[in-house]
Structure formats: C-alpha cells, structure tokens
XYZ file of C-alpha atoms in Angstrom:
718
model
C -37.642 -50.857 62.760
C -35.189 -53.244 59.147
C -37.103 -49.604 57.785
C -35.450 -47.307 60.327
C -32.405 -49.263 59.940
C -32.689 -48.657 56.045
C -33.604 -44.781 56.383
C -30.459 -44.914 58.815
C -28.640 -46.671 56.838
C -29.566 -44.497 53.412
C -28.332 -40.794 55.342
C -25.201 -42.133 56.482
C -24.875 -43.012 52.950
C -25.317 -40.046 51.452
C -23.716 -37.832 53.848
C -20.813 -40.609 52.926
C -21.362 -39.358 49.268
C -21.606 -35.299 49.543
C -19.326 -34.847 51.727
C -16.264 -35.981 49.775
C -18.310 -34.320 47.081
C -18.132 -31.406 49.355
C -14.071 -31.641 49.626
C -13.260 -32.786 46.094
C -15.357 -29.210 44.589
C -13.920 -26.852 47.691
C -10.164 -28.613 46.711
C -11.161 -28.493 42.527
C -11.633 -25.046 43.023
C -8.050 -23.331 43.197
C -7.311 -25.926 40.423
C -10.965 -24.026 38.185
C -9.147 -21.178 39.402
C -6.064 -20.611 37.878
C -7.667 -23.189 34.587
C -10.238 -19.347 33.854
C -6.927 -17.251 34.396
C -4.873 -19.763 31.869
C -7.968 -19.809 29.492
C -8.448 -16.199 29.726
C -5.139 -15.777 28.648
C -4.777 -17.298 25.707
C -8.973 -15.132 24.694
C -5.877 -12.142 25.812
C -2.845 -12.894 23.272
C -5.490 -14.056 20.801
C -6.993 -11.015 20.370
C -3.398 -8.688 20.738
C -1.788 -10.729 18.037
C -4.945 -10.240 15.121
C -4.606 -6.878 16.018
C -0.574 -6.842 15.623
C -0.537 -9.434 12.671
C -3.475 -6.530 11.213
C -0.879 -4.103 11.669
C 1.823 -5.422 10.228
C -0.375 -6.213 7.233
C -1.074 -2.374 6.794
C 2.852 -1.666 7.322
C 3.429 -3.852 4.787
C 1.518 -2.129 3.051
C 2.683 1.303 3.147
C 6.562 -0.233 2.313
C 5.417 -1.215 -0.512
C 3.251 1.735 -1.512
C 7.003 4.549 -0.200
C 8.241 1.777 -2.711
C 6.670 2.394 -5.360
C 6.985 6.146 -4.382
C 11.212 6.086 -4.408
C 11.447 4.119 -7.446
C 8.998 6.317 -9.460
C 10.610 8.030 -12.047
C 9.719 11.361 -11.518
C 10.522 11.446 -7.854
C 14.156 9.640 -8.586
C 14.482 13.111 -11.154
C 14.330 16.541 -10.000
C 13.097 17.603 -13.782
C 9.729 16.116 -13.409
C 8.403 18.297 -10.616
C 4.725 18.622 -12.386
C 4.725 14.506 -12.895
C 6.371 14.136 -9.308
C 3.027 16.284 -7.869
C 0.896 13.841 -10.128
C 2.349 11.274 -9.189
C 2.106 11.274 -4.575
C -1.477 13.181 -5.661
C -2.763 10.145 -6.487
C -0.875 8.129 -4.108
C -2.522 10.611 -1.483
C -5.452 9.498 -2.675
C -5.329 6.269 -3.277
C -4.468 5.514 -0.270
C -7.092 7.109 2.159
C -5.526 5.577 5.804
C -3.030 8.100 5.540
C -3.058 11.484 6.839
C -0.472 12.378 4.523
C 1.690 11.219 1.957
C 4.824 12.705 0.793
C 7.980 13.501 -0.158
C 11.339 15.607 1.066
C 14.529 16.870 0.078
C 17.558 15.987 1.820
C 16.733 19.503 3.436
C 13.980 17.912 4.695
C 12.143 20.880 3.186
C 9.030 18.772 0.828
C 8.531 18.472 -2.695
C 5.839 16.891 -5.207
C 2.859 17.971 -2.930
C 0.101 20.507 -4.056
C -0.626 22.166 -1.061
C 1.999 25.136 -0.222
C 1.845 25.706 2.768
C 3.877 22.791 4.131
C 6.452 23.970 1.556
C 7.516 26.522 4.258
C 7.644 23.823 6.725
C 10.803 22.105 7.978
C 10.845 18.501 8.279
C 14.118 18.040 8.796
C 13.683 17.800 13.532
C 11.049 14.755 12.347
C 12.421 11.790 14.039
C 11.773 9.569 11.117
C 13.054 11.824 8.127
C 16.597 11.028 10.538
C 16.433 7.670 10.329
C 15.561 7.496 6.669
C 19.101 9.392 6.052
C 21.182 7.391 8.297
C 19.731 4.253 8.180
C 19.072 3.490 4.665
C 15.894 2.120 4.734
C 12.409 1.522 5.172
C 12.233 3.217 9.081
C 8.649 3.606 11.326
C 8.488 6.984 12.605
C 7.782 8.598 15.894
C 3.869 10.176 16.389
C 3.640 13.091 14.569
C 0.605 15.751 15.235
C 0.899 17.486 11.948
C 1.481 20.433 11.648
C -0.303 20.532 8.505
C -2.692 18.779 8.468
C -3.472 18.798 12.247
C -4.026 14.643 12.512
C -2.414 12.431 14.451
C -0.551 10.162 13.578
C 2.430 7.271 13.277
C 4.885 8.402 10.209
C 7.315 5.592 8.428
C 9.525 6.366 5.849
C 11.863 5.763 3.471
C 15.687 6.542 1.420
C 15.116 7.988 -1.650
C 17.533 8.260 -4.497
C 18.225 8.941 -8.359
C 18.930 7.027 -10.915
C 22.833 7.010 -10.012
C 22.122 5.981 -6.445
C 22.895 8.820 -4.823
C 20.519 9.382 -2.170
C 18.000 12.458 -2.820
C 15.473 12.774 -0.012
C 13.387 10.443 2.069
C 9.206 9.643 0.823
C 7.293 9.434 4.367
C 4.030 9.064 4.973
C 1.219 8.809 7.972
C -0.575 6.440 9.432
C -4.305 7.822 10.850
C -4.217 7.055 13.759
C -8.405 8.307 14.777
C -8.549 5.472 12.178
C -6.975 3.598 13.541
C -8.764 4.330 16.459
C -12.058 3.803 14.652
C -11.391 0.170 13.991
C -10.204 -1.231 17.096
C -13.366 0.588 18.654
C -15.194 -1.275 16.036
C -14.555 -4.989 17.371
C -17.176 -7.083 20.099
C -14.272 -7.722 22.882
C -15.863 -8.664 26.474
C -16.934 -5.564 28.158
C -14.102 -6.670 30.845
C -11.580 -7.128 28.172
C -9.640 -3.697 27.107
C -7.315 -3.177 24.664
C -4.737 -0.663 23.279
C -1.890 0.660 20.628
C 0.924 2.025 22.309
C 4.704 2.948 20.507
C 7.446 1.741 22.822
C 7.833 4.308 24.931
C 4.148 4.616 26.568
C 2.502 7.537 23.920
C -1.240 5.967 23.129
C -1.727 5.119 20.220
C -5.577 3.693 19.889
C -7.836 1.983 22.179
C -11.322 0.962 22.638
C -11.975 3.023 25.667
C -9.640 6.466 25.481
C -10.917 9.615 23.527
C -9.374 10.869 20.653
C -7.541 13.723 22.474
C -5.892 11.201 25.273
C -4.010 9.659 21.119
C -0.226 11.019 21.818
C -0.604 11.139 25.887
C 1.763 8.916 27.648
C -0.163 6.165 28.811
C -0.574 6.052 32.960
C -1.724 3.002 34.168
C 2.298 0.995 36.055
C 1.259 -2.314 34.280
C 1.895 -1.337 30.956
C 5.176 0.419 32.532
C 6.517 -2.372 33.537
C 5.304 -4.256 30.921
C 7.034 -2.240 27.949
C 10.347 -1.952 30.692
C 10.367 -5.890 30.052
C 10.624 -6.124 25.537
C 13.375 -3.873 26.342
C 15.138 -6.139 27.744
C 15.167 -9.398 25.756
C 16.382 -11.579 29.619
C 13.369 -10.321 31.805
C 10.913 -10.780 28.383
C 7.950 -13.232 29.708
C 4.188 -13.693 29.468
C 1.445 -12.119 30.720
C 1.723 -9.852 34.296
C -0.535 -9.363 36.740
C -0.234 -5.873 38.204
C -2.777 -5.344 40.776
C -6.422 -6.644 39.904
C -5.336 -5.813 36.058
C -4.137 -8.722 34.091
C -2.220 -8.028 30.902
C -0.854 -9.862 27.800
C 1.590 -8.288 24.834
C 1.902 -8.592 21.200
C 4.715 -6.772 19.657
C 4.107 -6.052 15.671
C 6.843 -6.325 14.195
C 8.945 -4.059 11.505
C 11.541 -6.242 9.223
C 12.623 -7.550 13.021
C 13.154 -4.593 14.910
C 9.151 -3.635 17.100
C 8.372 0.210 17.931
C 4.466 -0.686 19.033
C 2.860 -3.316 20.748
C -0.983 -4.130 21.190
C -1.835 -4.900 24.341
C -4.727 -6.324 25.757
C -6.159 -5.317 29.467
C -8.769 -7.380 31.286
C -9.717 -7.159 35.163
C -9.084 -10.677 37.079
C -11.455 -9.775 39.669
C -13.969 -10.014 36.666
C -12.727 -13.784 35.310
C -12.059 -15.314 38.723
C -15.880 -13.355 40.101
C -17.006 -15.922 37.390
C -15.685 -18.398 38.766
C -16.808 -17.447 42.778
C -20.472 -17.175 41.072
C -20.122 -20.887 39.622
C -18.369 -22.022 42.922
C -21.817 -21.099 45.054
C -23.903 -22.629 42.495
C -22.517 -26.011 42.862
C -22.062 -25.367 47.322
C -26.435 -24.038 47.218
C -26.863 -27.498 44.590
C -24.847 -29.926 46.575
C -26.539 -28.987 49.832
C -29.682 -28.621 48.755
C -29.515 -32.358 46.897
C -28.054 -33.423 50.384
C -30.499 -32.142 52.789
C -33.745 -33.175 50.586
C -31.759 -36.657 50.288
C -31.822 -36.787 53.504
C -35.773 -36.103 53.570
C -36.319 -38.250 50.928
C -34.406 -40.867 52.636
C -36.519 -40.754 55.740
C -39.299 -40.687 53.931
C -39.582 -42.665 50.868
C -37.041 -45.162 52.556
C -38.594 -47.807 50.060
C -38.014 -46.134 47.057
C -34.575 -45.878 48.381
C -32.028 -43.596 46.106
C -34.672 -43.574 43.243
C -35.592 -39.661 43.476
C -31.842 -38.587 43.736
C -30.979 -40.639 40.104
C -34.746 -39.210 38.417
C -33.056 -35.617 39.595
C -29.728 -36.520 38.098
C -31.006 -37.740 35.147
C -33.862 -35.221 34.057
C -30.324 -32.435 34.894
C -28.754 -34.856 32.115
C -30.909 -35.266 29.629
C -31.204 -30.943 30.578
C -28.173 -30.910 28.783
C -28.347 -32.972 25.614
C -26.820 -35.895 27.470
C -29.907 -38.685 27.905
C -30.270 -40.768 31.007
C -28.767 -43.802 32.588
C -31.229 -45.722 33.658
C -31.445 -46.569 37.247
C -27.622 -47.230 39.340
C -27.597 -49.500 41.084
C -25.005 -48.219 44.229
C -25.103 -44.722 45.585
C -20.978 -44.203 45.198
C -22.150 -44.239 41.670
C -24.687 -41.471 41.179
C -22.183 -38.991 43.560
C -19.335 -39.768 40.795
C -21.544 -38.774 37.832
C -22.761 -35.975 39.633
C -19.646 -33.795 39.776
C -17.801 -35.558 35.995
C -21.601 -34.079 34.929
C -21.078 -30.578 36.946
C -17.161 -30.474 35.938
C -17.936 -31.493 32.031
C -20.200 -29.059 31.724
C -18.708 -26.412 33.218
C -15.976 -27.226 30.655
C -18.001 -26.866 28.318
C -19.350 -23.757 29.382
C -16.364 -22.132 28.763
C -15.303 -23.399 25.600
C -18.852 -22.073 24.451
C -17.742 -18.851 25.402
C -14.351 -19.090 24.088
C -15.684 -20.025 20.682
C -18.669 -17.592 20.185
C -16.490 -15.290 20.789
C -13.496 -16.367 18.058
C -16.756 -16.673 15.534
C -17.697 -13.093 16.804
C -14.337 -12.092 15.645
C -13.662 -13.420 12.982
C -17.420 -13.294 11.611
C -16.625 -9.477 11.556
C -12.944 -9.132 9.939
C -13.500 -7.036 7.343
C -10.749 -9.951 5.957
C -11.602 -13.003 4.090
C -10.633 -15.726 6.371
C -10.259 -19.805 5.397
C -9.198 -22.641 7.682
C -7.647 -26.000 5.277
C -7.039 -28.904 6.929
C -3.093 -30.042 6.955
C -4.457 -33.601 7.508
C -6.154 -34.166 4.603
C -5.191 -35.019 0.849
C -5.550 -31.780 -0.864
C -5.218 -29.501 2.570
C -9.363 -28.621 2.031
C -10.949 -25.726 2.995
C -13.072 -26.304 6.265
C -13.786 -23.119 7.047
C -14.331 -19.581 5.330
C -15.982 -16.256 7.531
C -18.245 -13.864 4.836
C -15.939 -10.860 4.411
C -14.708 -14.749 1.910
C -17.582 -15.080 0.186
C -18.084 -11.345 -0.421
C -14.468 -10.768 -1.390
C -14.859 -14.068 -4.047
C -18.866 -14.233 -5.386
C -18.250 -17.821 -3.419
C -20.996 -19.603 -0.981
C -19.231 -21.310 1.299
C -21.906 -25.035 0.116
C -19.677 -24.330 -3.031
C -16.108 -24.009 -1.865
C -15.570 -26.012 1.598
C -14.210 -29.301 1.107
C -11.850 -28.289 -2.246
C -8.867 -26.417 -2.108
C -8.022 -23.355 -2.831
C -5.836 -24.121 -6.064
C -9.065 -23.378 -7.974
C -9.181 -20.074 -6.845
C -5.716 -18.728 -9.468
C -8.049 -20.374 -11.992
C -5.231 -21.454 -14.715
C -2.564 -18.895 -13.497
C -1.108 -20.939 -11.041
C 2.676 -19.760 -13.103
C 2.959 -17.090 -10.711
C 6.503 -16.653 -8.030
C 3.643 -15.909 -5.078
C 2.193 -19.775 -5.769
C 5.618 -20.860 -5.745
C 5.994 -19.723 -3.016
C 3.240 -20.395 -0.881
C 4.446 -24.200 -2.142
C 7.871 -23.639 -0.740
C 6.397 -22.120 2.496
C 3.517 -25.100 3.229
C 6.051 -28.260 2.613
C 8.268 -26.046 5.477
C 5.507 -25.797 7.536
C 6.324 -21.968 8.161
C 4.150 -18.613 8.163
C 4.480 -16.420 4.075
C 2.343 -12.952 2.979
C 2.297 -12.628 -0.523
C 0.166 -10.403 -3.365
C -0.877 -13.080 -6.007
C -3.526 -13.568 -8.670
C -6.154 -15.194 -8.187
C -10.559 -14.657 -9.985
C -13.921 -14.120 -8.668
C -17.059 -16.663 -8.953
C -17.712 -14.070 -12.210
C -13.889 -14.614 -13.846
C -12.867 -11.450 -13.243
C -9.702 -11.098 -11.673
C -8.556 -9.193 -8.393
C -5.658 -8.813 -6.580
C -5.234 -10.769 -3.457
C -2.345 -9.685 -0.715
C -2.589 -13.244 1.549
C -1.179 -14.007 4.553
C -0.588 -17.545 5.130
C -0.242 -19.381 9.585
C 0.133 -23.036 9.962
C -1.588 -23.707 13.793
C -0.381 -26.281 15.528
C -1.192 -28.757 18.455
C -0.994 -29.088 22.120
C 1.985 -31.332 20.087
C 3.664 -29.271 17.591
C 2.610 -31.191 14.508
C 0.184 -29.062 12.078
C -3.228 -29.190 11.991
C -4.057 -26.835 9.923
C -3.754 -23.711 8.104
C -4.972 -20.371 8.268
C -5.368 -17.662 5.369
C -6.361 -13.642 5.702
C -6.497 -12.686 2.379
C -7.300 -8.527 1.718
C -8.495 -7.614 -1.663
C -5.833 -5.202 -3.260
C -6.786 -4.550 -6.738
C -7.483 -1.107 -6.420
C -4.058 -0.424 -5.419
C -2.412 -2.711 -7.985
C -4.401 -0.489 -10.464
C -2.902 2.363 -9.299
C 0.125 1.160 -9.348
C 0.795 0.050 -12.871
C -1.701 3.351 -14.212
C 1.047 5.747 -12.055
C 3.985 4.015 -13.561
C 2.122 4.230 -17.371
C 1.574 8.705 -17.305
C 5.251 8.838 -15.680
C 6.359 6.919 -18.598
C 3.587 8.357 -21.573
C 2.012 11.365 -22.579
C -0.607 12.685 -20.946
C -2.902 13.595 -24.387
C -1.555 10.708 -27.061
C -0.749 7.788 -25.085
C 2.827 7.923 -26.907
C 6.055 7.510 -25.579
C 7.189 10.703 -23.156
C 10.511 11.569 -24.199
C 12.291 9.841 -20.456
C 10.696 6.346 -22.384
C 12.373 7.458 -25.522
C 15.360 7.895 -23.891
C 15.862 4.748 -22.992
C 14.303 2.824 -26.243
C 16.613 5.188 -27.867
C 19.407 3.006 -25.116
C 18.115 -0.105 -26.100
C 18.472 0.656 -30.101
C 21.977 1.844 -29.705
C 22.780 -1.547 -27.891
C 21.346 -4.025 -30.413
C 23.450 -1.815 -33.538
C 26.566 -2.502 -31.108
C 25.525 -5.744 -31.057
C 24.690 -6.612 -34.340
C 26.917 -4.253 -35.981
C 23.667 -2.245 -37.555
C 22.484 1.202 -38.618
C 19.359 3.602 -37.214
C 17.583 6.657 -38.307
C 15.788 8.844 -35.410
C 13.919 11.747 -37.400
C 12.984 15.369 -34.796
C 9.241 15.691 -36.495
C 8.236 19.467 -36.222
C 4.797 20.518 -37.722
C 4.767 23.574 -39.654
C 2.813 26.671 -38.113
C 1.188 24.651 -35.248
C 0.653 28.051 -33.000
C -0.900 30.082 -35.740
C -3.140 26.831 -36.234
C -3.396 26.831 -32.267
C -4.030 30.700 -31.640
C -6.486 30.585 -34.491
C -9.078 27.379 -33.838
C -7.999 26.602 -29.709
C -6.125 25.073 -28.820
C -8.804 21.968 -27.921
C -8.453 21.640 -32.026
C -4.637 22.007 -31.443
C -4.839 18.905 -28.810
C -7.465 16.798 -30.972
C -4.839 17.444 -34.505
C -2.038 16.454 -32.183
C -3.662 12.690 -31.348
C -5.145 12.470 -34.870
C -0.987 12.942 -36.053
C 0.219 10.696 -32.760
C -1.844 8.349 -33.841
C -0.727 8.717 -38.217
C 2.894 8.191 -37.728
C 1.765 4.717 -34.987
C 0.448 3.445 -37.940
C 2.280 4.687 -40.465
C 5.478 2.615 -39.324
C 6.564 -0.481 -38.448
C 5.846 -3.229 -34.495
C 10.029 -1.928 -33.935
C 9.876 1.694 -34.413
C 9.165 3.711 -31.514
C 6.313 7.503 -32.211
C 7.698 9.382 -29.408
C 6.296 12.916 -27.480
C 8.567 15.538 -26.529
C 5.936 18.377 -25.726
C 4.379 20.769 -28.166
C 3.713 19.596 -31.793
C 7.940 17.396 -31.107
C 7.752 14.882 -32.069
C 10.462 11.911 -33.097
C 10.313 9.024 -34.439
C 13.022 6.175 -33.957
C 13.304 3.682 -36.841
C 15.232 0.418 -35.553
C 18.070 -1.375 -37.782
C 17.001 1.369 -40.738
C 19.787 2.526 -41.774
C 20.002 2.143 -45.751
C 19.280 5.930 -47.859
C 17.077 3.985 -50.189
C 14.806 2.422 -47.878
C 14.520 5.881 -45.144
C 13.741 8.141 -47.778
C 10.484 5.553 -48.724
C 9.965 5.346 -44.752
C 10.059 8.665 -44.780
C 8.052 10.134 -47.959
C 5.102 7.286 -45.913
C 5.959 9.515 -43.314
C 5.047 12.930 -44.906
C 2.335 11.883 -47.316
C 0.060 10.076 -44.104
C 0.402 13.518 -42.491
C -0.184 15.874 -45.563
C -4.312 14.061 -45.868
C -6.533 16.744 -44.589
C -7.506 16.899 -41.038
C -11.397 17.116 -40.580
C -12.058 19.583 -37.694
C -14.949 21.323 -36.866
C -16.210 20.719 -40.459
C -12.846 22.299 -42.441
C -10.520 20.597 -43.936
C -6.990 21.207 -43.114
C -3.887 19.740 -44.309
C -0.425 19.427 -41.669
C 2.161 20.226 -42.884
C 6.162 18.957 -40.541
C 9.881 19.745 -41.014
C 11.906 16.579 -39.864
C 15.299 16.525 -39.320
C 17.244 12.841 -39.130
C 20.115 11.820 -37.084
C 22.100 8.102 -37.839
C 23.173 6.262 -35.624
C 26.827 5.188 -35.436
C 27.621 8.330 -38.317
C 26.066 12.089 -35.610
C 25.936 10.232 -32.341
C 26.593 7.862 -30.031
C 24.300 8.522 -26.963
C 19.957 9.225 -27.142
C 21.529 12.824 -25.968
C 23.041 13.201 -29.006
C 21.132 11.844 -31.386
C 18.440 13.769 -30.712
C 20.362 17.260 -30.771
C 21.903 16.605 -34.061
C 18.222 15.631 -35.342
C 16.785 18.612 -33.542
C 19.536 21.085 -35.602
C 18.874 19.881 -38.503
C 15.427 20.161 -37.847
C 16.175 23.633 -37.538
C 18.348 23.293 -40.511
C 14.968 21.989 -42.446
C 12.211 24.491 -41.153
C 14.996 27.762 -43.026
C 15.463 25.767 -45.888
C 11.315 26.468 -46.557
C 9.526 24.105 -43.892
C 7.640 21.554 -45.072
C 11.339 19.431 -46.119
C 13.998 17.139 -44.412
C 17.395 18.074 -43.385
C 20.065 15.475 -42.444
C 22.134 16.430 -39.940
C 25.834 17.867 -40.764
C 28.568 18.536 -38.515
C 28.808 22.294 -40.425
C 25.731 22.657 -38.678
C 26.840 23.143 -35.628
C 28.873 25.453 -36.475
C 26.318 27.861 -37.168
C 23.801 26.666 -34.660
C 26.937 28.051 -32.157
C 27.551 31.490 -33.227
C 23.147 31.759 -33.197
C 23.740 30.640 -29.876
C 25.421 32.731 -28.552
C 24.402 35.314 -30.407
C 20.654 34.986 -28.653
C 22.986 35.012 -25.269
C 24.712 37.829 -26.262
C 21.840 40.030 -26.977
C 19.530 38.859 -24.322
C 22.307 40.708 -22.297
C 23.209 43.995 -24.072
C 19.716 44.449 -23.797
C 19.794 43.877 -20.082
C 22.686 45.883 -19.985
C 21.632 48.701 -22.102
C 23.913 47.766 -24.748
C 22.241 49.382 -27.187
C 21.169 53.013 -27.922
C 19.301 55.169 -30.660
C 20.975 57.887 -33.181
C 18.837 59.786 -34.031
C 19.734 61.168 -38.541
C 18.535 64.621 -39.634
C 16.128 64.979 -42.339
C 16.227 67.920 -44.998
C 14.221 68.666 -48.063
C 16.101 68.810 -50.812
C 14.380 71.237 -52.527
C 13.725 73.370 -48.879
C 16.612 73.046 -47.318
C 14.402 72.738 -44.579
C 14.512 69.997 -41.518
C 11.079 67.352 -41.820
C 12.425 65.215 -39.298
C 14.688 62.141 -38.026
C 15.150 58.938 -38.561
C 15.901 56.513 -35.241
C 19.827 54.225 -35.775
C 20.039 51.512 -33.226
C 23.679 50.764 -32.153
C 24.964 47.680 -29.846
C 28.437 48.596 -28.368
C 29.044 45.431 -27.347
C 31.690 45.094 -24.403
C 34.045 42.742 -26.456
C 33.596 42.975 -29.074
C 32.987 46.705 -29.788
C 30.296 48.368 -32.061
C 28.210 45.672 -33.959
C 26.471 46.371 -37.455
C 22.771 46.436 -37.583
C 22.796 43.738 -40.023
C 24.571 41.684 -38.246
C 21.924 41.209 -35.555
C 19.074 42.483 -36.572
C 17.696 39.882 -38.223
C 18.163 37.314 -35.735
C 16.533 38.712 -33.753
C 13.437 38.488 -35.872
C 14.157 35.054 -36.971
C 11.884 32.668 -34.804
C 10.836 29.124 -36.251
C 7.388 28.331 -35.099
C-alpha cells in the first residue's frame, strides 16, 4: 500500500512539475518569437550598414579621384590638351572600378578623352552634368546606361574651374554597377536573406539575387516602395517594416549629407519564425515524452523515486558542456533546471549562429578589420582579420594586445594621426588616409575609417577600424602631378613650372630689391643634326644637354625645357654683369664638350639670349619673350654667341612679324604675280629666253620691291 501511495505521489509530483512547465513553454513561445525577430532584424541592420559603409568608402574614393582630376593643371588649362588626354587616360587605367572617367566642357562636350566616339556625344542632357553646373560641388548623379561604353553605371561629378576661378566644365566618373553587383553576389549570406542596392527612385542598381539584366529597372517590390516613401518624409522614417511575409531593413548611403542610394536587406519572416516553431515542437515532444516516461518509471521503479529523470537531465547537461549536478532532492528543482537549460541552450544556439555569420563576413572581407578594446589602457587590439595580416605582413599572434600605433613606426607627425586622436577623444567616427609600415618596413598608404562601438548604456567599449591599402592610387596621383609639371623626356621643369618659378623669383627680387637673369638657349643646327642621325639620337642629345646644364648651375637656379631644343635657365639673384658673364661662359664651355653618340663625337653649340629683371620685364611672360628676341638676335649675328635684350630689337621684330603675316596673306590672296622680261643676244639680236621677275602688289603699300621681302622669306633661323 505504501508503495502504491508512493507511486501515486510520484505521479502527482511529476504531473505537477510537467504541467506548469508546459504552460511556461507555451507562454514563452510568443516572447521567444519576438526575440528571434528582433535578433534577425539586428543582423539585417548590421549587414545593410556594413554594405552602406563599404559603399561610402567607394564614394569617398571617387570624390578624391575627381578632386585630383579637377585640380590638375592640364584639366584647368585648355592649352595642354595632349597632357590632359594622357592625364585622364592614366587615371582611368589606375581606376578599374569605373566604366568611364572624363571631363566635359560647359556645352556638355567631351574633352581630354582618347575615344573619338565620345567627342560626338552631347552629355548636356545628363543629370549629373546639370547638378555639377548648378550645385558647384561634388554631386551624385543618376543611374545611366553608357552610350559609348554600353555599361550600366552610377555617376558622380564635380565642377572644374580654371586658374581664374571661372567655371570651365565638369569632371565625371561612372561606377561600374556590374562590379558592385558581383561583390554583393560574393557575400556569404543566409539563403533566406537578400540584399540589394537601389536609387531613391526605386531603380535596382545591384543585388545578391537578381540578374545583370535587371540592373537599371524599377524594383516592383511593395515593401521597397514603402521604405523609399518613408525616406522621402523625415517625419515618417522608422526602423524595419513588415510587408506580407517579408521583413525589410534600409540603410542610406550618405553622400555629403544627402542620400540618393540605399542598401535594403529582405528576409522571409516565416523562415525566421519557422525555426522557433520547430524548436517549440521539439520542446513539447521532449517534455511530453519525459512526462510519460517519468510516469511509467514512477510506477515501475518507485524505490528509485526520481533518480532516473535526474540522471537523464545530467546526461543532457553533460552533452552541452555543463557537467553533472548530482542528485536533486526535490522534483521542483529538476523541472526548473530543465527549463533553464532549454532556454540557455536556445539563446546560446542563436548567439552562436549570429557569431558565425558575423565572423564569416568579417573574415571574408578584402579590407583589413581591427577591433580595439576602448576600456583598457592604450586601447590594445583584440581582433584582426586575415586581410589585415595580408596587408601588414604581421600575424595576429604578433599584434594582439598591442596598440595600433606601431604601424606608424617613427612617422607619427602626420595630420591624420592628430585627427584620429581628436575623434577618439570625442568618441566620434573618423575617416583619414595616413602612412603605415609593413612588417618588412615598407611603406603603404592606408585609407582608414574608425567607428566607436557602444554598449546598451551608450558607453564606448570598443573601436572598429576598416583599412584599405590605397598605395597604388596615391603613387599614381603623385606621378600624374609630377608629369603635369615636368618634361616627359628630360625630367626638367616644363613651361608651367618655369613660369611659377619665375613669378616666385620676381616676388623675392621685389622684396629684397635684387635682380636676376633669364637665359634663353636654342641649340644651333639641331634640326640638321636630328634629320641626319635620327630622332632617337636627338632625344639622347637633349637629355645630355639638360644634364650638363643642370650640373653647371647653382642649386637655387632653374633649368627648364620649353620644347624642341629650347631651354631656359633662371639665374636667381644673379644680376651683376661679371658674375653673369662667368656663369654663361661656364654654360657654353660645358655645352661645347663633345657628345659621344653611335661611336662618334659631336660638338654642340648654342645661341643664347638673356633678359634681366627688372630692367627687361616685370613678368614671366615679358622676360621670356624678351630673352627669346635676344636669342634670335644671337642667331642672326652668327650663332654660338650671347646677346642681351635691347628694346630696339622689338621694333625690328615687330616689322619682321608684320612682314611675315603680310607674306602669308599675300600668298593666300594671290597678290604676287610674275613678269617676264625677254633676253636678246647682243650679237645677233635674236631672242634667247625670258627672265621671270616676281612682283608684290600690296593692297595698302602698293608695289613692294623684291629686295624687301625676298631675303626675309628665305631667312629661317634653326
């Protein structure tokens, strides 16, 4: 009887323990579903924001590229078209992510672009062109389908000004959307989660699930339309929304305070909640099975009381890594421990899946990612991804626990470093470009974006840094800048840099009440030399002449090649005649040393014209013009000599110039005619021939004698 009562009591206790647990499971199911939706929404927001942050870095990159283009001397000046073409071509080669990069005039016509087909296209109807002209700032344009490239692109543009700050055109670039689409499809996302990039008008720009043919078409998703409508009305903006069976999250891509593109993540709500329903069924089955089994065991092994359920619970907890609790004297303790275990297992499983998703996304990123602990002294690194190891050459084991400052080596006096300190002190985001050094000591340029991570109380606990190696882009920009100011053959300063140097010399001379001299050098008979032994040898000769002249002057002097065989030397602070004479003799002696080419020695001679500041001019243009006139005087006086500028030379130069222009017009207007004079033999009186005599009937000066124009038409200094 006592055994029956014991069994009955055990059954009652088991039922009392199971039934409340069943009620608790059912009640908590709704709460768990809400938690699952919130967790899924958080993951979707993280993915969308990470994609938006990455795209914002791309926008920053194109803004820097267009800034480099719009500030380039060959783009701002219209007399350097070939340099401008080379400049744009080099930028395009260094920027493979863009389908087109170019410059437009105020009329919307292409310039500085190799493709002749582009020059026939009128770009003035493009919205990005109109926005740049009207807004006078960096502008995000609309989606376009390239009329010449045949590619789908998202356009960006900036206005171009000349050196007088006059608007002269627009520089633009088209981000290749096919490559953006490929990067999205390369993400490893949950099969139930989709992400796509759309414009504010609803055009699909890239996605993880659509085909390339869908790019540029209006997205017909009703949830997307509702999201974009909310973005257009600030008072209606909210977090995630649910439309039908889908859950949506949007992350705007910030462009200088405005958003024209958005990343949207979409997930199937039933798929998210389905996991909770499956888990509920599993819990109910386990709970009911445990109840039935416990009842049977209570009747069969009453002496054991409730030891078997305790052992089963211990086994389950051991499998979960929790270890055994031993025997528990009260059944209520068993039930509560099982419920706690199930809830803990549920949360741990969800956290593990979320952690695995985040870890896979961070590990597969091509950008280096660093996480620093903001609560420890010196903010040591606590995580680096594989891309960081590849980029810096440091293994994770070498850097974890250290401050990021070691990447700067001794090069810490950088403006970007000060910006980072200020942002960290203010707990704000910051984006900079700075010099870092790899494990082997080699330098690389790092485009770094740092953002604080806050806990539930708003306290900054960590900082996340995303770094991109932009060394190639920086080197290309520096090389393009050097080519814009130096001669491609000799490496000497070109006319643009020469005029800047002369202008600076004029300012210094005015401050110090000093003088300086410009020497205009033209190699004698260079055309004959070039035609005789070839242009390659002529180029070698010019390089050698530039090297000799550079070695023959002082460090503060400038040697510049204007083009062809014309070279200019600026003697700073050298106005005293005796010192100038010594410097010029030194130049001539160095030039006249034989040059060995193709097994032979060649002697180089030059005609030199000089002009002095302030006596012969007060601007770079006037000094160069007067030195040039003096050089032509040196050629006229027999070549290989030095002549100083004389104002009297201007009158003769103007007369020759007017006569040259009149000769060209006279030939075009047929003002010349031939007169034939018979020749008669004196002995026989017979006609032996004719003598042809040219006559010029000038419309203003009348008949001009041949002696005044024949000699001029035949004189061309070389």
